[in-house]
Tab-separated table of C-alpha atoms in Angstrom:
chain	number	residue	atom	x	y	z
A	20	UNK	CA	102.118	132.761	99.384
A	21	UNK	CA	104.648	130.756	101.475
A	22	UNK	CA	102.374	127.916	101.421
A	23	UNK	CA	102.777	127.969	97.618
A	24	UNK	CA	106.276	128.148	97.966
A	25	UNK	CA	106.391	125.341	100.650
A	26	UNK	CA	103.680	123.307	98.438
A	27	UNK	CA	106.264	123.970	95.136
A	28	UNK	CA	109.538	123.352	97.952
A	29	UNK	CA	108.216	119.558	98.516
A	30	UNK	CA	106.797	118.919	94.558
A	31	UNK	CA	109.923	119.935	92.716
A	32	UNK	CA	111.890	118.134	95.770
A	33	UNK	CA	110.060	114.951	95.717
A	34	UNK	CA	109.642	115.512	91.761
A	35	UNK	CA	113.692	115.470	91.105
A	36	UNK	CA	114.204	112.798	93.453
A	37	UNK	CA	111.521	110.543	92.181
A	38	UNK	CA	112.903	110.984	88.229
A	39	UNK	CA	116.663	110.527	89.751
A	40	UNK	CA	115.635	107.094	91.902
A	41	UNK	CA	112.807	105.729	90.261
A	42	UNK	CA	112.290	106.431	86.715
A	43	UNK	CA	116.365	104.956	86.551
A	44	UNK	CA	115.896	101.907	88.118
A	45	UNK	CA	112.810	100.718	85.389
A	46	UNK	CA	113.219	98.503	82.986
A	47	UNK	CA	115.660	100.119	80.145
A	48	UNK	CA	112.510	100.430	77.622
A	49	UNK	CA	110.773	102.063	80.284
A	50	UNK	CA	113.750	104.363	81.301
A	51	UNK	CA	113.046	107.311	78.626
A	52	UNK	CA	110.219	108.308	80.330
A	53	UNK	CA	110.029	111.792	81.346
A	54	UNK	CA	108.403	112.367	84.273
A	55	UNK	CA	109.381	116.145	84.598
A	56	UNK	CA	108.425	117.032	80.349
A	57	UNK	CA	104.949	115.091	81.325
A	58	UNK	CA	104.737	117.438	84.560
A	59	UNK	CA	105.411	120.208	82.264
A	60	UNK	CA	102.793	120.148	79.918
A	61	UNK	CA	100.792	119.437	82.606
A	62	UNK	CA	101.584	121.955	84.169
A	63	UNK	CA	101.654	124.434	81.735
A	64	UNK	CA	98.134	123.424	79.960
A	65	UNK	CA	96.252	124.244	83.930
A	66	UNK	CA	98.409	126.790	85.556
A	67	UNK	CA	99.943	130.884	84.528
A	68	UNK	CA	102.442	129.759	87.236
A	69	UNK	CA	105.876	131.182	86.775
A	70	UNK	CA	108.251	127.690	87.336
A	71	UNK	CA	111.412	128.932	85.854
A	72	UNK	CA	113.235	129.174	88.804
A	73	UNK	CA	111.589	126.093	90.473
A	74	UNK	CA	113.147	124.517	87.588
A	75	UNK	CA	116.467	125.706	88.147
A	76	UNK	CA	115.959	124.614	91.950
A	77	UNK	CA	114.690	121.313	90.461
A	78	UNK	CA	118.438	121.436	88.217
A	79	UNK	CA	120.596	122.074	91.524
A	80	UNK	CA	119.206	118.897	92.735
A	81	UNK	CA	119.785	117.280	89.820
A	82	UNK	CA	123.483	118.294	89.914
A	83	UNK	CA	124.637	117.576	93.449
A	84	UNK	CA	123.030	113.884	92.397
A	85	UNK	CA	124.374	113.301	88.827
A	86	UNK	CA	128.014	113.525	87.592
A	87	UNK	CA	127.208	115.813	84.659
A	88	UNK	CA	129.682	119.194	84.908
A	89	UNK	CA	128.119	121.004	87.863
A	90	UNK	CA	125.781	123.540	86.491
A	91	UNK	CA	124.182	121.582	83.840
A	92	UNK	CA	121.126	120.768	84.736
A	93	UNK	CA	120.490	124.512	86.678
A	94	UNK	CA	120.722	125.408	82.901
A	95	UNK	CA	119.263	122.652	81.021
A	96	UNK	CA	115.869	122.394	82.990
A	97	UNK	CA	114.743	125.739	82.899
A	98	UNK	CA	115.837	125.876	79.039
A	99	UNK	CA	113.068	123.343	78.406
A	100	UNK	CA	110.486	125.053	80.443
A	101	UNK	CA	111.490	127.792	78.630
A	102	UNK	CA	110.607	126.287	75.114
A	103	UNK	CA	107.836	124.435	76.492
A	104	UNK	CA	106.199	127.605	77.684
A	105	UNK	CA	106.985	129.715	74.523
A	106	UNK	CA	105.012	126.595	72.628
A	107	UNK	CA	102.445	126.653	74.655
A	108	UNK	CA	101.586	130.450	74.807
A	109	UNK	CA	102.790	130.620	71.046
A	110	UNK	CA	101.345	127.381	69.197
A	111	UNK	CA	99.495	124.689	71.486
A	112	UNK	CA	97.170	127.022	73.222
A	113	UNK	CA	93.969	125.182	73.272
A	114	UNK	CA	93.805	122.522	76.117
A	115	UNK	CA	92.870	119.451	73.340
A	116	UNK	CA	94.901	116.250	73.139
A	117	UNK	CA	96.874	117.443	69.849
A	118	UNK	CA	98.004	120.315	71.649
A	119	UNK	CA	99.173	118.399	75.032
A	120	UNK	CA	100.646	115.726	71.919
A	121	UNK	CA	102.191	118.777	70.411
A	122	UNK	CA	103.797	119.962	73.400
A	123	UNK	CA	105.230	116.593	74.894
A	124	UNK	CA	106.771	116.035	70.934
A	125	UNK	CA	108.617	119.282	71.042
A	126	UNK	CA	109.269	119.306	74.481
A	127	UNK	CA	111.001	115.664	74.199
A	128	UNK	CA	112.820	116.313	70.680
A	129	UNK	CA	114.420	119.564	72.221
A	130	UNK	CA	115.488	117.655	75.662
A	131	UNK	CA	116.847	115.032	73.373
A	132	UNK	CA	119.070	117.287	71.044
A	133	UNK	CA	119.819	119.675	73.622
A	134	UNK	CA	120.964	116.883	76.286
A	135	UNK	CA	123.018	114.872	73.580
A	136	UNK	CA	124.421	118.085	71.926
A	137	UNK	CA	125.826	119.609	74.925
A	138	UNK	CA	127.282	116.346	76.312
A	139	UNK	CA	128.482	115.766	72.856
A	140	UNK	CA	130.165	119.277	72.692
A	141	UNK	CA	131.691	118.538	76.297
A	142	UNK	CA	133.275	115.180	75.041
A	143	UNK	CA	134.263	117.285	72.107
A	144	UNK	CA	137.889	116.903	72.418
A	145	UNK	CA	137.814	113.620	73.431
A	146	UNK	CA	136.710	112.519	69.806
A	147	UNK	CA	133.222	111.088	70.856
A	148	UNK	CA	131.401	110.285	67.264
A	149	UNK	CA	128.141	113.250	66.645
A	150	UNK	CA	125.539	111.782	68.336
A	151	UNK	CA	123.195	112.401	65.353
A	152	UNK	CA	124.864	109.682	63.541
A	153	UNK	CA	124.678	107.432	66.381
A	154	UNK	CA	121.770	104.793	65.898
A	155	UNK	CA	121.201	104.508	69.963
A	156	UNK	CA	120.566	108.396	69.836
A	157	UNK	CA	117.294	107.826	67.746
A	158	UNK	CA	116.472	104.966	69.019
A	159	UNK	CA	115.914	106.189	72.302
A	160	UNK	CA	114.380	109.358	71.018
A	161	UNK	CA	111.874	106.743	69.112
A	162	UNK	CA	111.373	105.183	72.420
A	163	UNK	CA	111.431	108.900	74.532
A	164	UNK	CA	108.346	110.056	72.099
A	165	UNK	CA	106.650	106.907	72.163
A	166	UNK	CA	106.382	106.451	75.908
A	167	UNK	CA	106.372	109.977	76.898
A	168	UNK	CA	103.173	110.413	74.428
A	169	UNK	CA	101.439	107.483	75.456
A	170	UNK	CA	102.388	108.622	79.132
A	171	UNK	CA	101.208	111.958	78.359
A	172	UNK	CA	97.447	110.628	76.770
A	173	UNK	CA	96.752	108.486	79.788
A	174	UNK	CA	97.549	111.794	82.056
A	175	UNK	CA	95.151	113.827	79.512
A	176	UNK	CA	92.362	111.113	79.978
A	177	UNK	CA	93.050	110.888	83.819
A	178	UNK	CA	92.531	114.451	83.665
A	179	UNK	CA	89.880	114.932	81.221
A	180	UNK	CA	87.673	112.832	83.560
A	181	UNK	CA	88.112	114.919	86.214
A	182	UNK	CA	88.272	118.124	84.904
A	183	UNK	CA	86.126	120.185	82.108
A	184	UNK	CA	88.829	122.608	81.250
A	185	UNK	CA	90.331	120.442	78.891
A	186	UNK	CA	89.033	119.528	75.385
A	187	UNK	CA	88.638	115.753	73.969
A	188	UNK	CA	90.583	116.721	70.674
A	189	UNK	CA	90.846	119.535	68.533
A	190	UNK	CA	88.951	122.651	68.934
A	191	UNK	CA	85.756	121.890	67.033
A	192	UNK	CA	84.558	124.811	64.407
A	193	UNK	CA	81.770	127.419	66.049
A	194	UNK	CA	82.796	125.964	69.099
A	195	UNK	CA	83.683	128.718	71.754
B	4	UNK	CA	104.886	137.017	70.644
B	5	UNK	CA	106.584	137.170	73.830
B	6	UNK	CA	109.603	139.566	73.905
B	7	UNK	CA	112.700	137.947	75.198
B	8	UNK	CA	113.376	138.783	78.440
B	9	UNK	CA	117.245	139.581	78.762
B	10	UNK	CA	117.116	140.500	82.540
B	11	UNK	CA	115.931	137.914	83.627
B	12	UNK	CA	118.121	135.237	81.726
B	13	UNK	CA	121.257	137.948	83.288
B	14	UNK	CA	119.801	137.161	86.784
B	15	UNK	CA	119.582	133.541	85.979
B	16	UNK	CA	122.483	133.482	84.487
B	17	UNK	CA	124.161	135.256	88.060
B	18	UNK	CA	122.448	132.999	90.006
B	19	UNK	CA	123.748	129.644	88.661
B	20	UNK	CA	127.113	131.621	88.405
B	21	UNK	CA	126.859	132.171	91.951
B	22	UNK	CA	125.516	128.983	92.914
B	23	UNK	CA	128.087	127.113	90.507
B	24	UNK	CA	130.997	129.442	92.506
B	25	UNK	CA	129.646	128.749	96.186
B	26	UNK	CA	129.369	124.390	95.356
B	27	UNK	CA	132.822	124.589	94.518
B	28	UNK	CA	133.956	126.591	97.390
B	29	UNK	CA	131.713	123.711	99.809
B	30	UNK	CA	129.523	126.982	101.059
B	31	UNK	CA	126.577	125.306	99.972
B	32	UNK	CA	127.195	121.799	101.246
B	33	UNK	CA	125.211	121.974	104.738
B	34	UNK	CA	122.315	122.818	102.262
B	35	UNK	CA	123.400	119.145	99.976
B	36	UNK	CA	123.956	117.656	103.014
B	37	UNK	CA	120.269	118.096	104.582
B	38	UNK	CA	118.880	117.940	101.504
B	39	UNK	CA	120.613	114.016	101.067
B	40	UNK	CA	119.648	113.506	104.563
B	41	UNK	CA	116.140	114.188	104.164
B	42	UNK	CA	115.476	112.682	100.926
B	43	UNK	CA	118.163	109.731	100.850
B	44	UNK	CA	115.671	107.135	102.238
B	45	UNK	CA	113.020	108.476	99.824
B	46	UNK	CA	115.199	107.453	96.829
B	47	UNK	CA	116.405	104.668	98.217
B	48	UNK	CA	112.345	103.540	98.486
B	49	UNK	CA	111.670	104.589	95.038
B	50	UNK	CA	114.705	102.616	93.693
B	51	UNK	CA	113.828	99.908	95.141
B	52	UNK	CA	110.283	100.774	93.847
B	53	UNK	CA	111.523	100.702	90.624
B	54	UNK	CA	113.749	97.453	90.833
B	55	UNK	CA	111.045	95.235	91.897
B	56	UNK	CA	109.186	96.923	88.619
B	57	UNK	CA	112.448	95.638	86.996
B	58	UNK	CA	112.672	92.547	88.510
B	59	UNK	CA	108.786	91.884	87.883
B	60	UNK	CA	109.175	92.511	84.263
B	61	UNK	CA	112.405	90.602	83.841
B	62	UNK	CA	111.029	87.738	84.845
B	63	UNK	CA	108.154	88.142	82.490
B	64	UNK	CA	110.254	88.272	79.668
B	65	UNK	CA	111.971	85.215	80.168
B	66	UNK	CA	109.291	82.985	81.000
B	67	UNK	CA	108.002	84.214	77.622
B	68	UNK	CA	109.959	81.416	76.400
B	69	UNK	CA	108.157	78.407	78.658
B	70	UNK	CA	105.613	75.903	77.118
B	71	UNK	CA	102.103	76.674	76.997
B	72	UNK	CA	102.112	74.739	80.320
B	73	UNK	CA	104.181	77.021	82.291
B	74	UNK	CA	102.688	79.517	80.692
B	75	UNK	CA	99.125	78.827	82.735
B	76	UNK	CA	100.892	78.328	85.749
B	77	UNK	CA	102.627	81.751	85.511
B	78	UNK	CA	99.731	83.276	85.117
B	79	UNK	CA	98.214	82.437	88.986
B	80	UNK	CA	102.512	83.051	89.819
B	81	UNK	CA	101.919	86.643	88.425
B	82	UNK	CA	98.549	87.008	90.459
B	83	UNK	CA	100.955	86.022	93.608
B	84	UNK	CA	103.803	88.267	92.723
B	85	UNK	CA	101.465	90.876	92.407
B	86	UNK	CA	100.068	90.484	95.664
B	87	UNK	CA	103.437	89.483	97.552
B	88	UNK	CA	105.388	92.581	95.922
B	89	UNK	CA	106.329	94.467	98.851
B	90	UNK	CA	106.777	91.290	101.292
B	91	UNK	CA	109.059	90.183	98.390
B	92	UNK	CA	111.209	93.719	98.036
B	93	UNK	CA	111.284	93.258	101.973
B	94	UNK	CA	112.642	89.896	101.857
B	95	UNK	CA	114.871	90.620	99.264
B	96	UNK	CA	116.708	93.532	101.521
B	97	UNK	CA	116.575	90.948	104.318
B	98	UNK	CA	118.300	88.538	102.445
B	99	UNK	CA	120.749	90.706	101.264
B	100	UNK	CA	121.788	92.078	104.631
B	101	UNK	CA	121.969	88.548	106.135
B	102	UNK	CA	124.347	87.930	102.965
B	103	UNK	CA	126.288	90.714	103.941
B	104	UNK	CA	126.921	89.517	107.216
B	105	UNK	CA	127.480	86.577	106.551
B	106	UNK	CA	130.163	87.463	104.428
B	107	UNK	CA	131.837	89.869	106.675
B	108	UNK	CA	131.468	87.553	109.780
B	109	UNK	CA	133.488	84.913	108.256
B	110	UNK	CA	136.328	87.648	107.812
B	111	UNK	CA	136.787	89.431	110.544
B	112	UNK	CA	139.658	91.501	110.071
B	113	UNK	CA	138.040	93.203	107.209
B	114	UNK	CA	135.785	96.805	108.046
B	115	UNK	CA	133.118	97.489	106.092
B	116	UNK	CA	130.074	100.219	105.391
B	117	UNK	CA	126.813	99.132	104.297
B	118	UNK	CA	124.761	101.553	101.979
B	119	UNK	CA	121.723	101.387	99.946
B	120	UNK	CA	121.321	101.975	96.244
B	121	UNK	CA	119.399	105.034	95.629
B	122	UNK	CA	119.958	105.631	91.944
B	123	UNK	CA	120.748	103.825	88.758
B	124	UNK	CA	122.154	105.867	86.340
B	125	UNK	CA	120.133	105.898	83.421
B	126	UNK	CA	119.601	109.638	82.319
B	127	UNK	CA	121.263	109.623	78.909
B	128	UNK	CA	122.601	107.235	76.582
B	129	UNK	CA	125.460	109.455	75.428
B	130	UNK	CA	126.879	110.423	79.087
B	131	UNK	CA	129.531	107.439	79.726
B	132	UNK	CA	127.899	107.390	83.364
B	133	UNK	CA	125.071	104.925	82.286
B	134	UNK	CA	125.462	102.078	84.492
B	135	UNK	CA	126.768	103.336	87.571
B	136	UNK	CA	125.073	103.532	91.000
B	137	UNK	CA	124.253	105.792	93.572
B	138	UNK	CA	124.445	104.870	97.459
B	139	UNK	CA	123.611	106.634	100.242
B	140	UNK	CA	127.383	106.798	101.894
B	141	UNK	CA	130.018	109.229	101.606
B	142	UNK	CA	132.999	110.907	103.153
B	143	UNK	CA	131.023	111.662	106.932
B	144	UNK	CA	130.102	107.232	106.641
B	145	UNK	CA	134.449	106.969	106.096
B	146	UNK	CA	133.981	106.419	101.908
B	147	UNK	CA	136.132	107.513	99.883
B	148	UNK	CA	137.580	106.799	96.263
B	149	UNK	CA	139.188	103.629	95.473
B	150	UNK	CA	137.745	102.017	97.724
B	151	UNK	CA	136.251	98.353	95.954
B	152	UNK	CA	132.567	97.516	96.774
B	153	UNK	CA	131.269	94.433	97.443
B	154	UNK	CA	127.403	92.426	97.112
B	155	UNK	CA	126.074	90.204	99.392
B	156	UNK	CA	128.387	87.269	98.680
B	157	UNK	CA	131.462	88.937	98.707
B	158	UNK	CA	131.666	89.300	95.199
B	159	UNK	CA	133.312	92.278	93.682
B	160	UNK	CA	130.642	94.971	91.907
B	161	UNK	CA	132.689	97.721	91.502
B	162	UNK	CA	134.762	100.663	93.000
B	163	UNK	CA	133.986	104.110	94.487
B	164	UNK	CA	134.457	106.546	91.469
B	165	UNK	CA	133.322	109.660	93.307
B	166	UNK	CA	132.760	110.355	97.181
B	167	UNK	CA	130.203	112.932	98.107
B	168	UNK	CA	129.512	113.785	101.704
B	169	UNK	CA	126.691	111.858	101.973
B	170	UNK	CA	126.176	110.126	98.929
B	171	UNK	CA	129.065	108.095	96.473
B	172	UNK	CA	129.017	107.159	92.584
B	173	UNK	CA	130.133	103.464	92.170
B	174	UNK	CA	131.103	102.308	89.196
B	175	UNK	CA	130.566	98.745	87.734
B	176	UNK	CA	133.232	96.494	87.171
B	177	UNK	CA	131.688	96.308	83.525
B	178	UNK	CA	132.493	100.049	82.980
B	179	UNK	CA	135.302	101.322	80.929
B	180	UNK	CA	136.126	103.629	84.128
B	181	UNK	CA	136.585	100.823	86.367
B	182	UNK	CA	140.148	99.867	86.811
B	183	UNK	CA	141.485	97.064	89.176
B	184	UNK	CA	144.699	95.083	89.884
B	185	UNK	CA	143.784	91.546	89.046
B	186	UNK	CA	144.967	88.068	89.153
B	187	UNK	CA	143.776	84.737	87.850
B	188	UNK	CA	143.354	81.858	89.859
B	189	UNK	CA	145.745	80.117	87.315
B	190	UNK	CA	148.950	77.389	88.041
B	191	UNK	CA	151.045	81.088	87.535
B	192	UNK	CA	148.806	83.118	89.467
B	193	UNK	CA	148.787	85.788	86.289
B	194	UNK	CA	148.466	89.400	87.541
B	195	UNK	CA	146.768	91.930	85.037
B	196	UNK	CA	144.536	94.803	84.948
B	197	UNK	CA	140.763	94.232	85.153
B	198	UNK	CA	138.924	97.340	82.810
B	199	UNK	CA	135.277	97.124	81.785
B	200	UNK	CA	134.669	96.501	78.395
B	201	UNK	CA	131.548	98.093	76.619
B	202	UNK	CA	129.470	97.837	80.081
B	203	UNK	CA	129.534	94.301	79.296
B	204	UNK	CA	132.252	92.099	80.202
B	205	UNK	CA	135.793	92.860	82.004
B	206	UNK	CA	138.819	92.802	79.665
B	207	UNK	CA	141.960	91.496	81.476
B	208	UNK	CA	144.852	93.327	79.688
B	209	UNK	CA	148.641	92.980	80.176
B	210	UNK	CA	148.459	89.437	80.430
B	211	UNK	CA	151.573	87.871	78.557
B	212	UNK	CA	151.457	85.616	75.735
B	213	UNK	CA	153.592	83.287	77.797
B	214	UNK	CA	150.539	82.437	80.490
B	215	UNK	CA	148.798	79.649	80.473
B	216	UNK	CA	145.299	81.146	80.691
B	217	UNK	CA	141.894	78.608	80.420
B	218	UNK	CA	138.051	79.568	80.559
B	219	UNK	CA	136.925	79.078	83.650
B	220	UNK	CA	139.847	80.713	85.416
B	221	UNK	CA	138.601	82.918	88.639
B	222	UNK	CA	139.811	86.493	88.351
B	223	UNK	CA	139.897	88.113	91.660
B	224	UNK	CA	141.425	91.224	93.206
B	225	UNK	CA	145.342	91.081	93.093
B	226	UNK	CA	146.172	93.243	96.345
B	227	UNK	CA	148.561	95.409	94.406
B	228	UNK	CA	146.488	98.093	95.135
B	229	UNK	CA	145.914	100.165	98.322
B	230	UNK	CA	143.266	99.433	100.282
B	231	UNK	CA	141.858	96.247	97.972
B	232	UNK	CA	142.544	93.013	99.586
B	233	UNK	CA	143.980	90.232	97.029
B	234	UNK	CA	141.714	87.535	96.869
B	235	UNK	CA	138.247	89.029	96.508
B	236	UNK	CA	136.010	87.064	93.850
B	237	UNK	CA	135.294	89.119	90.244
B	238	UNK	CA	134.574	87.541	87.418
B	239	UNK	CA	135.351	84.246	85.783
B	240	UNK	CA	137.588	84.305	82.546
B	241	UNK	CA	135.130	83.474	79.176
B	242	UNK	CA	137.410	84.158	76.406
B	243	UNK	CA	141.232	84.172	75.668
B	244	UNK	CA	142.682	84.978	72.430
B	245	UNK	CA	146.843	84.570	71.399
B	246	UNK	CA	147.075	86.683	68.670
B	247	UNK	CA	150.306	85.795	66.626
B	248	UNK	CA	151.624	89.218	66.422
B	249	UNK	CA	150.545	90.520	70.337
B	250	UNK	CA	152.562	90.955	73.019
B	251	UNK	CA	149.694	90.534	75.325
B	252	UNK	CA	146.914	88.022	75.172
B	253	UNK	CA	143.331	89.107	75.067
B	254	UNK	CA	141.646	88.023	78.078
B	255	UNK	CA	137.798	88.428	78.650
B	256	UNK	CA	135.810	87.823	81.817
B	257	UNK	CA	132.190	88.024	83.224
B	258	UNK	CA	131.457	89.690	86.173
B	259	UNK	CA	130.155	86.767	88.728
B	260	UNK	CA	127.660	89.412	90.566
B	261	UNK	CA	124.490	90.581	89.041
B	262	UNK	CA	124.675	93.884	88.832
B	263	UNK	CA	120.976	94.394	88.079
B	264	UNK	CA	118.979	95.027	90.926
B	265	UNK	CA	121.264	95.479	93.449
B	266	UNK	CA	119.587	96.778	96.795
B	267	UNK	CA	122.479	96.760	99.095
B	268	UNK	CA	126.298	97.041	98.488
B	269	UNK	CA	128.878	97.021	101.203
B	270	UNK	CA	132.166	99.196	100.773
B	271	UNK	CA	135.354	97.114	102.247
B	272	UNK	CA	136.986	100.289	104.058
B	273	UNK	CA	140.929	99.460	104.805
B	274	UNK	CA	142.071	98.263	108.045
């Protein structure tokens, strides 16, 4: 038991940090990747492993680093494991491809709208334009799904190759 | 389906209450503190990680553009940037420190911190925070806000914007939230107000339509304000436009420092 927790301590520690210093210092096309939605699928396609609250831990680091209203991200994170794991136990149960494609999709769109639409209702008064009307907003969602998928299918090979429990693509018929 | 769980978002929602509430009170910041202290040199590794990655592919990109000859040769360059990246991130930090000194050995009256960059930020494009820095000094290293930062040449890169206790945001000269008393290096030695402008280029407003302003001009700190020295190297002017009916002129500079890649920054701390 406390060498889980320990084990979880140092991989959500080392997890936040490495998304905060390294995944912002790529190049810009490379910047929307998601190292913590890709961990999350992941995550949730080989483990029952409750992470809710190591994603709010993950979410206080985030906010003693970024500039974003204290709080944010101690809400934010564990809102998207939170959607991620009611797809996955709801829709994408079946350890194929489609289903770890399925879950990075939704789990990027939702970051995306929930990110930009609470920043955007924050900035509310201050007359920032809807960030749904904003071209860089889907570009960079574009880009976000794009990387994050491809990200996501070299993971899922990486995987596949060294593990049987998950499936080349969809669950074939008769096949149990 | 699941059924919603509604005690455990209360308790969630109590703990980052109660988290939220002890931050602000600074009960939680010998936790933030040894947290920073442990894994400040880890991001500073991975950012520099990552800015090699940058660098690499920057330079890819624009020897794109080379003839086919060049081209070939780049390719055996790649296979040696490849296997010299970490000498070269190494050498880079090396040089940058010796720049630093440098610098602050040829004026010796002025005190100084040194800090590494440990984050870009680069989380959202909606948050106006895209662009600034991280680096690895704060209030306990004598940082605080205002105070102008400085690359390896001396040049200015931007000001603190926030001072945590072990960690400060900078932000970049080219950022709207960056605000500094300027001058031109002009025959009337114009004074102004340096702002970034679109993360781009520095706008120099409040200059009147009376100066005699030319492309090319240096813009450098003023010393109106506290703790900035007059005389420190920004940007060089690269557009001026008289509008008929203005009172001011519109004055446009670039920033002389790169501000991609930086490494190490120094923080000019007042006398």
């Amino acid at each position: 038991m406390m060498v889980k927790f320990f084990w979880y301590l140092l991989l959500f520690s080392l997890l936040a940090v490495w998304q905060i210093s390294f995944a912002g210092s790529l190049p810009w096309y490379l910047r929307e990747i998601n190292f913590f939605i890709i961990f999350l699928v992941f995550f949730l396609e080989f483990s029952h492993d409750n992470l809710f609250w190591w994603f709010l831990f993950a979410g206080f680091i985030f906010d003693f680093y970024y500039a974003a209203p204290f709080g944010f991200f101690m809400i934010f994170l564990p809102a998207v494991f939170l959607f991620a794991k009611f797809l996955s136990l709801n829709f994408f149960t079946n350890r194929s491809l489609y289903s770890c494609w399925g879950l990075t999709f939704f789990a990027v769109i939702f970051y995306y709208f929930v990110f930009y639409g609470a920043f955007y209702a924050i900035k509310f008064s201050v007359g920032e334009p809807l960030f749904i009307l904003e071209k860089k907003f889907w570009l960079s969602l574009l880009l976000a799904i794009i990387l994050n998928l491809s990200v996501s299918s070299l993971v899922f090979y990486f995987f596949g190759a060294l593990s049987d429990r998950l499936k080349p693509f969809f669950i074939v018929k008769g096949n149990k | 389906m699941k059924k919603f769980n509604f005690k455990l978002i209360a308790f969630f929602l109590a703990t980052v209450g109660l988290l939220i509430f002890l931050h602000f009170f600074g009960v939680l910041r010998p936790l933030e503190s040894g947290f920073q202290t442990i894994f400040n040199p880890l991001a500073s590794f991975f950012q520099s990680g990552g800015a090699s990655i940058n660098l690499f592919f920057h330079d890819q990109i624009a020897r794109g553009e080379f003839s086919e000859k060049i081209r070939d040769l780049e390719g055996h360059l790649q296979i040696a940037e490849a296997e010299n990246a970490s000498l070269k991130r190494l050498e880079e930090e090396n040089s940058s420190l010796r720049q630093h000194l440098k610098f602050f050995s040829e004026r010796k009256d002025s005190r100084y911190v040194m800090a590494n960059v440990i984050a870009s930020e680069a989380f959202s494009g909606v948050s106006e925070n895209v662009g600034d820095i991280l680096i690895d000094k704060g209030v306990k290293d004598g940082v605080y806000e205002g105070l102008v930062v400085l690359n390896g040449n001396g040049v200015v890169i931007g000001k603190i914007y926030q001072a945590g206790e072990r960690t400060s945001r900078v932000v970049l000269t080219v950022s709207s939230r960056c605000r500094l008393a300027a001058g031109l290096q002009n025959k009337n030695h114009t004074v102004g107000l340096a702002e970034g402008n679109l993360g781009l280029t520095i706008a120099i407003n409040f200059v009147p339509q009376a100066e005699e302003v030319k492309i090319g001009d240096n813009l450098v700190t003023s010393g109106l304000e506290p703790d900035i020295p007059a005389g420190l190297f920004i940007g060089k002017v690269s557009d001026v436009y008289r509008g008929s009916n203005e009172i001011w002129q519109k004055v446009t500079a670039e920033p002389a420092a790169n501000l991609d890649n930086l490494i190490i920054v120094s923080v000019l701390l007042p006398r």
